[in-house]
Coordinates of C-alpha atoms in Angstrom, one line a residue:
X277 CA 0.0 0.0 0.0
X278 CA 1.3 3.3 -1.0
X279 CA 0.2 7.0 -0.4
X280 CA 0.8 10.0 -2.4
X281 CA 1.9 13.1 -0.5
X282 CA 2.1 16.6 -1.9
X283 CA 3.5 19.8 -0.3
X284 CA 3.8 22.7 -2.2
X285 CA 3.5 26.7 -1.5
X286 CA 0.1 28.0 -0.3
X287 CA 0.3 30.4 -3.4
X288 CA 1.4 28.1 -5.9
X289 CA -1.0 27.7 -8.9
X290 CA 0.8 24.7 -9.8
X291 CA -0.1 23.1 -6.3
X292 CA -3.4 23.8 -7.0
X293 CA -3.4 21.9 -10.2
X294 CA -1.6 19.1 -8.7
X295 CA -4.2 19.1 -6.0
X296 CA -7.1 19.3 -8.1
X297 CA -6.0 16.1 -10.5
X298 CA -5.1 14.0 -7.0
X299 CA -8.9 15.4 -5.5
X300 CA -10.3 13.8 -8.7
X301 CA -7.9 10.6 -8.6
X302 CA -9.1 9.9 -5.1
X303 CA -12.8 10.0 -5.5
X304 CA -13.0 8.0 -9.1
X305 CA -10.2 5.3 -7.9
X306 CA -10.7 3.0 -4.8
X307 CA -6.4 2.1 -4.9
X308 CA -5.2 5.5 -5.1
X309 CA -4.9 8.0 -1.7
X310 CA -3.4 11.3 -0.8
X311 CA -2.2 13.6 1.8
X312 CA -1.5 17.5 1.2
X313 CA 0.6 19.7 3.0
X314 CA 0.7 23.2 2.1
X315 CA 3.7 25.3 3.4
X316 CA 3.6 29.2 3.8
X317 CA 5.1 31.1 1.0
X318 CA 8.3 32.3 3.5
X319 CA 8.8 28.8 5.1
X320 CA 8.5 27.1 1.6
X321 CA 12.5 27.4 0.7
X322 CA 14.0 26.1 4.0
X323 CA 11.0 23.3 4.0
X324 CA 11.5 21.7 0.8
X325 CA 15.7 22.3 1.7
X326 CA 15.4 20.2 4.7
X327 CA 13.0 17.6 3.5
X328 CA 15.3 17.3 0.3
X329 CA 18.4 17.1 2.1
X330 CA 16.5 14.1 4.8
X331 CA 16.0 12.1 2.1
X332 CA 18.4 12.3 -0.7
X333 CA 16.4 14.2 -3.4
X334 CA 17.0 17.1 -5.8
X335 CA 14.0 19.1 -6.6
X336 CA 13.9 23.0 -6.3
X337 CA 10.4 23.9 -7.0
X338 CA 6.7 24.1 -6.1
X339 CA 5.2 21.5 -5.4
X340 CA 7.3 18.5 -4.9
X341 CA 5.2 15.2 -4.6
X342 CA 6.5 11.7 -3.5
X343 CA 5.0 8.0 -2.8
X344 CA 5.0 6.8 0.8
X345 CA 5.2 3.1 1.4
X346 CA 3.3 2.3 4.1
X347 CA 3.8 -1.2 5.1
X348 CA 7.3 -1.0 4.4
X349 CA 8.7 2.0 6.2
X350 CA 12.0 3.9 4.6
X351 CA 12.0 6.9 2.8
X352 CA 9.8 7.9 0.5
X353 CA 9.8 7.2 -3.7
X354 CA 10.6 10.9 -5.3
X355 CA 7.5 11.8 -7.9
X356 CA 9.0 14.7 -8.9
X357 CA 6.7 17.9 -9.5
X358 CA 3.6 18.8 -11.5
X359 CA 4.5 17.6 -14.8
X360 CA 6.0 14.7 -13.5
X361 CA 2.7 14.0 -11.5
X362 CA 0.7 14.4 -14.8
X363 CA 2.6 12.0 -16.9
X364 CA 1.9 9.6 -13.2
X365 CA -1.8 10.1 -13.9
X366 CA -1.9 9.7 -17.8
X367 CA 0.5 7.1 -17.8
X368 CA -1.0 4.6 -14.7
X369 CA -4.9 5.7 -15.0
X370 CA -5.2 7.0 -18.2
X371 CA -6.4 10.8 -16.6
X372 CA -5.1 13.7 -17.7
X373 CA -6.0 17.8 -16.3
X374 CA -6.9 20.4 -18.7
X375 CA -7.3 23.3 -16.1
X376 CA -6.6 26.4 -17.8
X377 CA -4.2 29.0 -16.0
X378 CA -6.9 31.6 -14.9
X379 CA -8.4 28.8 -13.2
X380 CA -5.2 27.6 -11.4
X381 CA -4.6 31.1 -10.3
X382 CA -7.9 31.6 -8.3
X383 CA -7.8 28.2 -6.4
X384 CA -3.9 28.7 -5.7
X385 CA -5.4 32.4 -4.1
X386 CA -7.9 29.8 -2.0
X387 CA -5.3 27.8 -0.7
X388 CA -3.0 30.9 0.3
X389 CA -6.6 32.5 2.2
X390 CA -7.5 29.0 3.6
X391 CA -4.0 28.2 4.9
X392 CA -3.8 31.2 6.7
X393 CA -7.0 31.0 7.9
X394 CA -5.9 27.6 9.6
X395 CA -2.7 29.3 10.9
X396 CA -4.6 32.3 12.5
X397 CA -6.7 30.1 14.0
X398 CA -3.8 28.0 15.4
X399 CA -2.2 30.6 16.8
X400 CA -5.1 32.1 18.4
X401 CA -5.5 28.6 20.1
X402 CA -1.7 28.7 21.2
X403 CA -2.2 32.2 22.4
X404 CA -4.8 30.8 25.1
X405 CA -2.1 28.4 26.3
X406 CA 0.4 30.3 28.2
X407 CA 2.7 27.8 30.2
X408 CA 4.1 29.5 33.2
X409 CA 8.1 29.9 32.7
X410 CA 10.1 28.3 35.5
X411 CA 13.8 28.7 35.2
X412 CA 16.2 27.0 37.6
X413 CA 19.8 27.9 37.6
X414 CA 23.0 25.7 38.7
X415 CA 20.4 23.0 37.5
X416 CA 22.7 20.1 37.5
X417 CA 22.4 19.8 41.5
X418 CA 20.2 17.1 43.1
X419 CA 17.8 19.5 44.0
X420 CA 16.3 20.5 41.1
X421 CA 16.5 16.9 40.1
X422 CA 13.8 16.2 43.0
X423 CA 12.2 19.6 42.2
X424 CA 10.7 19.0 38.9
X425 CA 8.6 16.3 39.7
X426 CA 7.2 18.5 42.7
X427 CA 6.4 21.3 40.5
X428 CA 4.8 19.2 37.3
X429 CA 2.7 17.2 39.7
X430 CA 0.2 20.1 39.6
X431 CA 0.1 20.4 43.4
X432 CA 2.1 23.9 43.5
X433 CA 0.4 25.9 40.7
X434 CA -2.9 23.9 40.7
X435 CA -3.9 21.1 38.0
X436 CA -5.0 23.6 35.4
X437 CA -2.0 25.3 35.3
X438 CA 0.5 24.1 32.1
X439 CA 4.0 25.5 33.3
X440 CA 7.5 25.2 31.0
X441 CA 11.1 24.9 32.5
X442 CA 13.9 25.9 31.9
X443 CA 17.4 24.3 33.3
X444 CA 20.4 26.4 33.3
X445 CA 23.9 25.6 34.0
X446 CA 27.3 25.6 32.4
X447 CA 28.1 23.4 29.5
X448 CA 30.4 21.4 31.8
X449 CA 26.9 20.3 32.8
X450 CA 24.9 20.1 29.4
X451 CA 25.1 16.1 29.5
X452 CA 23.2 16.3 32.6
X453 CA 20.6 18.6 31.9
X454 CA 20.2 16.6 28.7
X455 CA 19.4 13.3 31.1
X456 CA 16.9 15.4 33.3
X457 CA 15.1 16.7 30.6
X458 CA 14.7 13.5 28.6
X459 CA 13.9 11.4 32.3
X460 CA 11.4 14.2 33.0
X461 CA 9.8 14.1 29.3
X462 CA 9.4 10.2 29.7
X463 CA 7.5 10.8 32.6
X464 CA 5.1 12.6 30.7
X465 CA 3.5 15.1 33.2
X466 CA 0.1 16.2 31.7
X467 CA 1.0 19.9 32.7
X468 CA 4.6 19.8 31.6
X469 CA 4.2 21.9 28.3
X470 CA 8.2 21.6 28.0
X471 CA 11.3 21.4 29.6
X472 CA 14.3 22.5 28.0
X473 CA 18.5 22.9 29.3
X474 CA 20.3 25.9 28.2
X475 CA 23.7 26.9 28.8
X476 CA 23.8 30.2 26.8
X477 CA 23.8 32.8 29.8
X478 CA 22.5 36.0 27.3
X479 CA 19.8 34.1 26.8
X480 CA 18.4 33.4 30.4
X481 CA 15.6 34.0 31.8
X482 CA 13.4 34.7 28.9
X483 CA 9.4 35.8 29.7
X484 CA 10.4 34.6 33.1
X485 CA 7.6 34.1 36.0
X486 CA 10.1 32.2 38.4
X487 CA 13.3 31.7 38.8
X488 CA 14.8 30.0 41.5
X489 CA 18.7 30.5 41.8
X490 CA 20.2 27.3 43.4
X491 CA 23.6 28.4 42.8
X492 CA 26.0 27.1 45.8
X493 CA 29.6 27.9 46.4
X494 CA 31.8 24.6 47.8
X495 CA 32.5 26.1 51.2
X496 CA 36.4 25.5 52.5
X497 CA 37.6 28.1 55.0
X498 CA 40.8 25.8 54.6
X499 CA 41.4 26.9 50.8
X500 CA 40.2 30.3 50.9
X501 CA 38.7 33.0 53.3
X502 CA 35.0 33.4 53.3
X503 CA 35.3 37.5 52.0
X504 CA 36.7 35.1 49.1
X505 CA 33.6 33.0 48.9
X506 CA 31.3 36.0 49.4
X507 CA 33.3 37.9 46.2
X508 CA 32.0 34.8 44.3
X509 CA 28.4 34.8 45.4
X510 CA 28.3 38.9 44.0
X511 CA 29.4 38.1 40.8
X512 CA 27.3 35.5 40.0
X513 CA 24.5 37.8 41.4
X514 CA 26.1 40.6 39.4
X515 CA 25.5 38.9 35.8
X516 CA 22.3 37.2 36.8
X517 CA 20.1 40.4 37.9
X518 CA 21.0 42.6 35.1
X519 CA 19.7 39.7 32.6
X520 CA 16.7 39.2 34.8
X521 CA 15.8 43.0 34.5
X522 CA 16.2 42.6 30.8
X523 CA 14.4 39.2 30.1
X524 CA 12.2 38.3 32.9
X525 CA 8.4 39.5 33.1
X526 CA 8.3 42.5 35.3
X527 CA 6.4 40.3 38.1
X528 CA 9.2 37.7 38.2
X529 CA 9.3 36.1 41.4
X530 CA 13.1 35.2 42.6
X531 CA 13.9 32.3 45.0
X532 CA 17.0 31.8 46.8
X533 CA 17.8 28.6 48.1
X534 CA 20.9 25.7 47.9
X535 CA 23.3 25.2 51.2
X536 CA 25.4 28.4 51.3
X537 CA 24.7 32.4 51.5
X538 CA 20.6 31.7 50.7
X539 CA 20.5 35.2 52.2
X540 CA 23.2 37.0 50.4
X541 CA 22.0 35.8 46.9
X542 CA 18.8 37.2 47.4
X543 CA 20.3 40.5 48.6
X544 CA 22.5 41.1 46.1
X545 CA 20.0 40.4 43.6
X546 CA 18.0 42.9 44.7
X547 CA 21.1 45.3 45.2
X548 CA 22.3 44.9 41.7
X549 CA 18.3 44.2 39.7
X550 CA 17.0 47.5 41.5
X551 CA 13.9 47.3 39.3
X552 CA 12.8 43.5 40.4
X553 CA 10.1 43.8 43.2
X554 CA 11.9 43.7 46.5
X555 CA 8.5 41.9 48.0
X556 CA 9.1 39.4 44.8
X557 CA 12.6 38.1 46.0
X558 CA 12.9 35.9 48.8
X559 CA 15.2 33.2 50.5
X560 CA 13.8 29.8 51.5
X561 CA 14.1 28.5 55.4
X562 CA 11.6 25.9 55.5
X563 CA 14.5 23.0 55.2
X564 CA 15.8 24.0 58.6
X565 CA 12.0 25.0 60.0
X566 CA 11.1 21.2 59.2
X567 CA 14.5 19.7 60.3
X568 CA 13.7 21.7 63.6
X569 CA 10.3 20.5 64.1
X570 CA 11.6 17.2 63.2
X571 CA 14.2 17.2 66.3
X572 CA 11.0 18.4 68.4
X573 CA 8.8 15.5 67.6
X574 CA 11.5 12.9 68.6
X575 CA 12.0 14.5 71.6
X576 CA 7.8 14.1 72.7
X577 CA 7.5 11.3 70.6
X578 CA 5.1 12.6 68.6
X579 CA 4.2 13.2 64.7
X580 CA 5.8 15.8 63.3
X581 CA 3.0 17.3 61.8
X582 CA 1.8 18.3 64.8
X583 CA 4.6 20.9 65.5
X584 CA 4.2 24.1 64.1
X585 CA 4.5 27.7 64.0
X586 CA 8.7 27.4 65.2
X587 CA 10.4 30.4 63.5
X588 CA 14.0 30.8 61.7
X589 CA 15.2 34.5 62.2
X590 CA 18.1 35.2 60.8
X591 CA 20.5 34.1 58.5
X592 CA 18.9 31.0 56.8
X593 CA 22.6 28.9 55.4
X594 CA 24.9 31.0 58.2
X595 CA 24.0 32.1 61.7
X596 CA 20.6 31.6 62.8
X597 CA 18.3 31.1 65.8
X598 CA 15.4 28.6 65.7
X599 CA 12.8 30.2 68.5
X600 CA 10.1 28.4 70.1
X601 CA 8.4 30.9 72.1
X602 CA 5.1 31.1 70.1
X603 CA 6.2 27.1 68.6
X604 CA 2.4 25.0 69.6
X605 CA 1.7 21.0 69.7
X606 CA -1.3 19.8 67.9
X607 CA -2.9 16.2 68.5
X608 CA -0.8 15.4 71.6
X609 CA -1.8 12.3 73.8
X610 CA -2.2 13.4 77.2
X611 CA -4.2 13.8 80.1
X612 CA -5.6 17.0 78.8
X613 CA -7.5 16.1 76.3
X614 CA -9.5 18.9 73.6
X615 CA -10.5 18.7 69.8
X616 CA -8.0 17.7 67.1
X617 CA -7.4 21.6 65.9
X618 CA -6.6 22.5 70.0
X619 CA -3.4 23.8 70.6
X620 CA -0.7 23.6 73.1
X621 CA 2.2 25.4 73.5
X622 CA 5.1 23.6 72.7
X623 CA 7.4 24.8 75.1
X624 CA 5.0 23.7 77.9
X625 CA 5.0 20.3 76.8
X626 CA 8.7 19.8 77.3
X627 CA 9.2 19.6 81.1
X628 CA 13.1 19.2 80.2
X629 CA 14.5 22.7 79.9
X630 CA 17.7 21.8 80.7
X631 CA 17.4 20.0 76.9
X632 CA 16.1 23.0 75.5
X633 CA 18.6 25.3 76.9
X634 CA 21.4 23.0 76.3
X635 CA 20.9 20.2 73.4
X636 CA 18.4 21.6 71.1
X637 CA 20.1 25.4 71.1
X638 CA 23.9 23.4 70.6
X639 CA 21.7 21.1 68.3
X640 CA 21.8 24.0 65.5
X641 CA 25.4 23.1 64.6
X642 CA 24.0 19.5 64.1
X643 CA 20.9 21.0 62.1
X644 CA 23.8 23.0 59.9
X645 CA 25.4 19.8 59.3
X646 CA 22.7 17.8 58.1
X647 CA 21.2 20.6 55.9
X648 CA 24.8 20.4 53.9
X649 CA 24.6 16.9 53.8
X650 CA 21.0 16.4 52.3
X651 CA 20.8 14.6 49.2
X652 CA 18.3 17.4 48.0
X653 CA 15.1 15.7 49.1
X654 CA 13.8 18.3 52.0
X655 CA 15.0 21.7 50.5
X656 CA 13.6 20.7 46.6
X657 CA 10.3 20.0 49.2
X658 CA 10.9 23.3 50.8
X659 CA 11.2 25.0 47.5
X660 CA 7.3 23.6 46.4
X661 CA 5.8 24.7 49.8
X662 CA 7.0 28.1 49.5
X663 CA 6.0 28.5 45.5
X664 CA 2.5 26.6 46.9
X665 CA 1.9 29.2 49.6
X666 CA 2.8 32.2 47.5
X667 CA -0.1 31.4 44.8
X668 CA -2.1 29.8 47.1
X669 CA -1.9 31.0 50.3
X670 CA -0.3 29.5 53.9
X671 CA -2.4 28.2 56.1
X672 CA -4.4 30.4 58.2
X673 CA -3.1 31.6 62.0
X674 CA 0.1 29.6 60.6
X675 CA 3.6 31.0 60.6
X676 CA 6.4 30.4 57.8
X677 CA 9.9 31.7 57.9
X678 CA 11.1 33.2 54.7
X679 CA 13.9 35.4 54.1
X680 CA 12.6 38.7 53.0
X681 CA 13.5 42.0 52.2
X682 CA 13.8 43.9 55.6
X683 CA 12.0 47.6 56.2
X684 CA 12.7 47.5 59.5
X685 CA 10.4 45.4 61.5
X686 CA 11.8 43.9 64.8
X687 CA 13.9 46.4 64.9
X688 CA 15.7 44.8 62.3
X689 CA 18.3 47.0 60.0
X690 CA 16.7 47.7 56.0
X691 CA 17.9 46.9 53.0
X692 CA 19.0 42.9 54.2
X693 CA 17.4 39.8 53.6
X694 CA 16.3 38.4 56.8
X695 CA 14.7 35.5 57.7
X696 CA 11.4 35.9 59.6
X697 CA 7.6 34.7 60.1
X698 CA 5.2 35.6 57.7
X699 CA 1.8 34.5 56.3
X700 CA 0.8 34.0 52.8
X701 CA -1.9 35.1 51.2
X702 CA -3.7 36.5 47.9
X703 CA -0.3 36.1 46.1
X704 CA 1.3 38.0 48.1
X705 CA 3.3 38.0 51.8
X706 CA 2.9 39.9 55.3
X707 CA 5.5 40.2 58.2
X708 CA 3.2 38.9 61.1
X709 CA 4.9 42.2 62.9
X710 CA 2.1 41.7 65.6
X711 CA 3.9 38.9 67.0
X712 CA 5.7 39.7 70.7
X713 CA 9.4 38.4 71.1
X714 CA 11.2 38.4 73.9
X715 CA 14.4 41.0 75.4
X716 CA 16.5 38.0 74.8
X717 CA 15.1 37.2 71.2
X718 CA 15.8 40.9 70.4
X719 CA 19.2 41.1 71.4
X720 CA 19.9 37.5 69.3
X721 CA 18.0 39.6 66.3
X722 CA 20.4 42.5 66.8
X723 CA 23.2 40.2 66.7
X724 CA 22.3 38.4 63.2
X725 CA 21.7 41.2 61.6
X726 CA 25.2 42.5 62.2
X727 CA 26.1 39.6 61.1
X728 CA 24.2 40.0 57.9
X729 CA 24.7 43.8 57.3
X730 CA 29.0 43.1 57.4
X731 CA 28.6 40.3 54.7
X732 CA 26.6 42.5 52.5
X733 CA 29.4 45.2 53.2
X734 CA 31.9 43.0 52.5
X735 CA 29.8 41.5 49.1
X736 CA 30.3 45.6 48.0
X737 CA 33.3 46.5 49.2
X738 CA 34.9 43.1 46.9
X739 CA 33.0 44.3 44.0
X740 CA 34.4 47.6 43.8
X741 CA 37.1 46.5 44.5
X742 CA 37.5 44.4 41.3
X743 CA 35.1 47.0 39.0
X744 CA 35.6 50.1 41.0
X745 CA 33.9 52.3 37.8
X746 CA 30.8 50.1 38.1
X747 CA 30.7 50.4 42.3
X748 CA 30.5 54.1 41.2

């Protein structure tokens, strides 16, 4: 069994005459079948190059017509073009086409109106189908391996919303983003419109809506000093924020995570992208928030689920303090007994304070350790909660510690990224500034953001060092 294919310019009269004579063959002969294809005018050239070139065929004009064997596979038997399709017809059936030219002319002008009817309406169908664009830099690292699967499952964005990502990284690392995007494409995610790697860095962050920056520097205060380390963290901020000014949408939302300066990034993103949204850059803490109600459910032996609202202030990847004064129990077996939703507070429930002033608080260092250690499970988690709250909202009378861009609340200095407890909700973020901390939480706040306010210092004092026009 064989089928006759013919592609030939939308405009073409001579397309039209071929189509006409293959229309007539196919209704008056039960053997013979056909399948058209008609090309735009300025695609035509290139087409009929690359289809040529595929199969080992010279022919240089409008249309070109071949024989497809369909039980055999292969390429395709060359036909040639319309007078080589005529001589077919007259020769095997005996049928020949008398259309005159004025004729050929005004059904080539209703192919050329039809076909771009057909692509209008295509594109107007495309048009309603706007993917949102995720793009994930240093994208070789295990987390975004386990983050993909979290954001295509639908549960972040919602299972109507299609979303397209895009893997960055240097082409050291274009093999791997290869094997992600291929193991991600086999999974076939309904609402994975595409997923694509890309190691051109002028070309990042196109049309943007997200980008989360997973960039880490290998931390050895052996081999070099940390101002050293910090130098490396602004200049990979420097060339990322001016390309996401230029490419991004203007509502791009920024995410720092990885194991090291989570904090910094987002600060000098914002310091060097002045136009991105300060409120639409933030640093994620909810790796060491769970790894801290984690410790805490051991300890009472219960389910972890049931800890909540303990906050990260600080500096999420560096110096931090985990704070349990408004942490609460949920679902806790004990002689007091009240509905599921009833509330307890935490610190209560632990009759060992000893173990809170001394093991959990020197636990931290632990905590820091494991969080550089994790295979990329928890913080690729950590990254989907956050994104899930931000379009969807936290849940309500819940806290969440994010690093955000400070104006001062808790005393705490502007212009720094700070971790602290907010709420989600209508797309957007709150401080809950109506919380109460302590004289002693205050003074540990005033420490960290020292702490904080010297690195960025130091971040600007390395870069104008090295470009001391640009510092200008």
């Amino acid at each position: 069994a064989a089928i006759a294919m013919f592609t030939g310019k939308a405009d073409c009269p001579y397309y039209a005459k071929a189509e006409l004579l293959a229309d007539y063959l196919q209704t008056n002969l039960p053997n013979f079948r056909f399948h058209k294809i008609t090309q735009q005018p300025d695609k035509w050239e290139q087409w009929l190059h690359d289809i040529c070139e595929t199969n080992g065929w010279e022919h240089r004009q409008s249309p070109i017509i071949w024989r497809e064997l369909l039980d055999r596979g292969g390429k395709g038997q060359l036909l040639g073009g319309l007078n080589d399709f005529l001589e077919y017809a007259q020769r095997y059936y005996g049928i020949t086409s008398m259309m005159l030219m004025e004729e050929m002319l005004d059904i080539a002008e209703e192919n050329l109106q039809a076909h771009l009817e057909i692509v209008k309406e295509d594109e107007e169908i495309k048009s309603l189908i706007k993917p949102m664009q995720i793009w994930i830099t240093s994208a070789s690292v295990p987390i975004c391996y386990h983050l993909i699967p979290l954001l295509a499952n639908g549960e972040v964005f919602g299972m109507t919303t299609e979303i397209s990502i895009h893997l960055l990284d240097t082409d050291q690392f274009k093999e791997i983003l290869r094997g992600i995007v291929m193991e991600a494409e086999d999974m076939a995610f309904p609402l994975l419109h595409s997923i694509s790697e890309h190691t051109k860095i002028d070309q990042a962050f196109i049309d943007a809506d997200i980008i989360i920056v997973l960039d880490d520097v290998p931390l050895n205060l052996e081999v070099q000093s940390r101002e050293n380390y910090i130098r490396e963290v602004s200049e990979i901020c420097q060339v990322y924020a001016p390309l996401i000014e230029k490419n991004a949408k203007s509502e791009v939302k920024v995410i720092s995570s990885g194991k090291t300066f989570a904090n910094l990034k987002a600060t000098m993103l914002r310091t060097y992208g002045p136009s991105i949204k300060p409120e639409n850059i933030i640093a994620i803490a909810t790796s060491w928030e769970s790894a801290a109600k984690a410790m805490l459910a051991r300890k009472l032996n219960v389910n972890t689920a049931g800890v909540k609202d303990v906050i990260v202030w600080g500096n999420i990847t560096g110096s931090n303090y985990i704070d349990l004064s408004h942490a609460k129990l949920y679902g806790y077996d004990c002689a007091i007994r009240g509905p599921p939703n009833f509330p307890r507070p935490l610190l209560n429930m632990i009759y060992d304070s000893e173990w809170i002033h001394s093991e959990f608080l020197s636990a931290q260092s632990t905590l820091s350790s494991r969080m550089s250690h994790c295979t990329g499970i928890l913080p690729a988690h950590a990254v989907a909660t956050v994104l899930r709250y931000w379009y969807h909202g936290s849940p309500s009378e819940e806290i969440v510690s994010v690093g955000v861009f400070s104006e001062g609340q808790f005393c705490i200095p502007e212009g720094i990224i700070f971790s602290m407890p907010v709420r989600f909700q209508n797309g957007n973020w709150e401080v809950m500034t109506e919380l109460e901390i302590n004289e002693t939480t205050q003074k540990v706040l005033g420490r960290l953001s020292h702490e904080l306010v010297q690195e960025k210092l130091v971040a600007l004092k390395e870069i104008s060092e090295m470009h001391p026009y640009e510092a200008e």
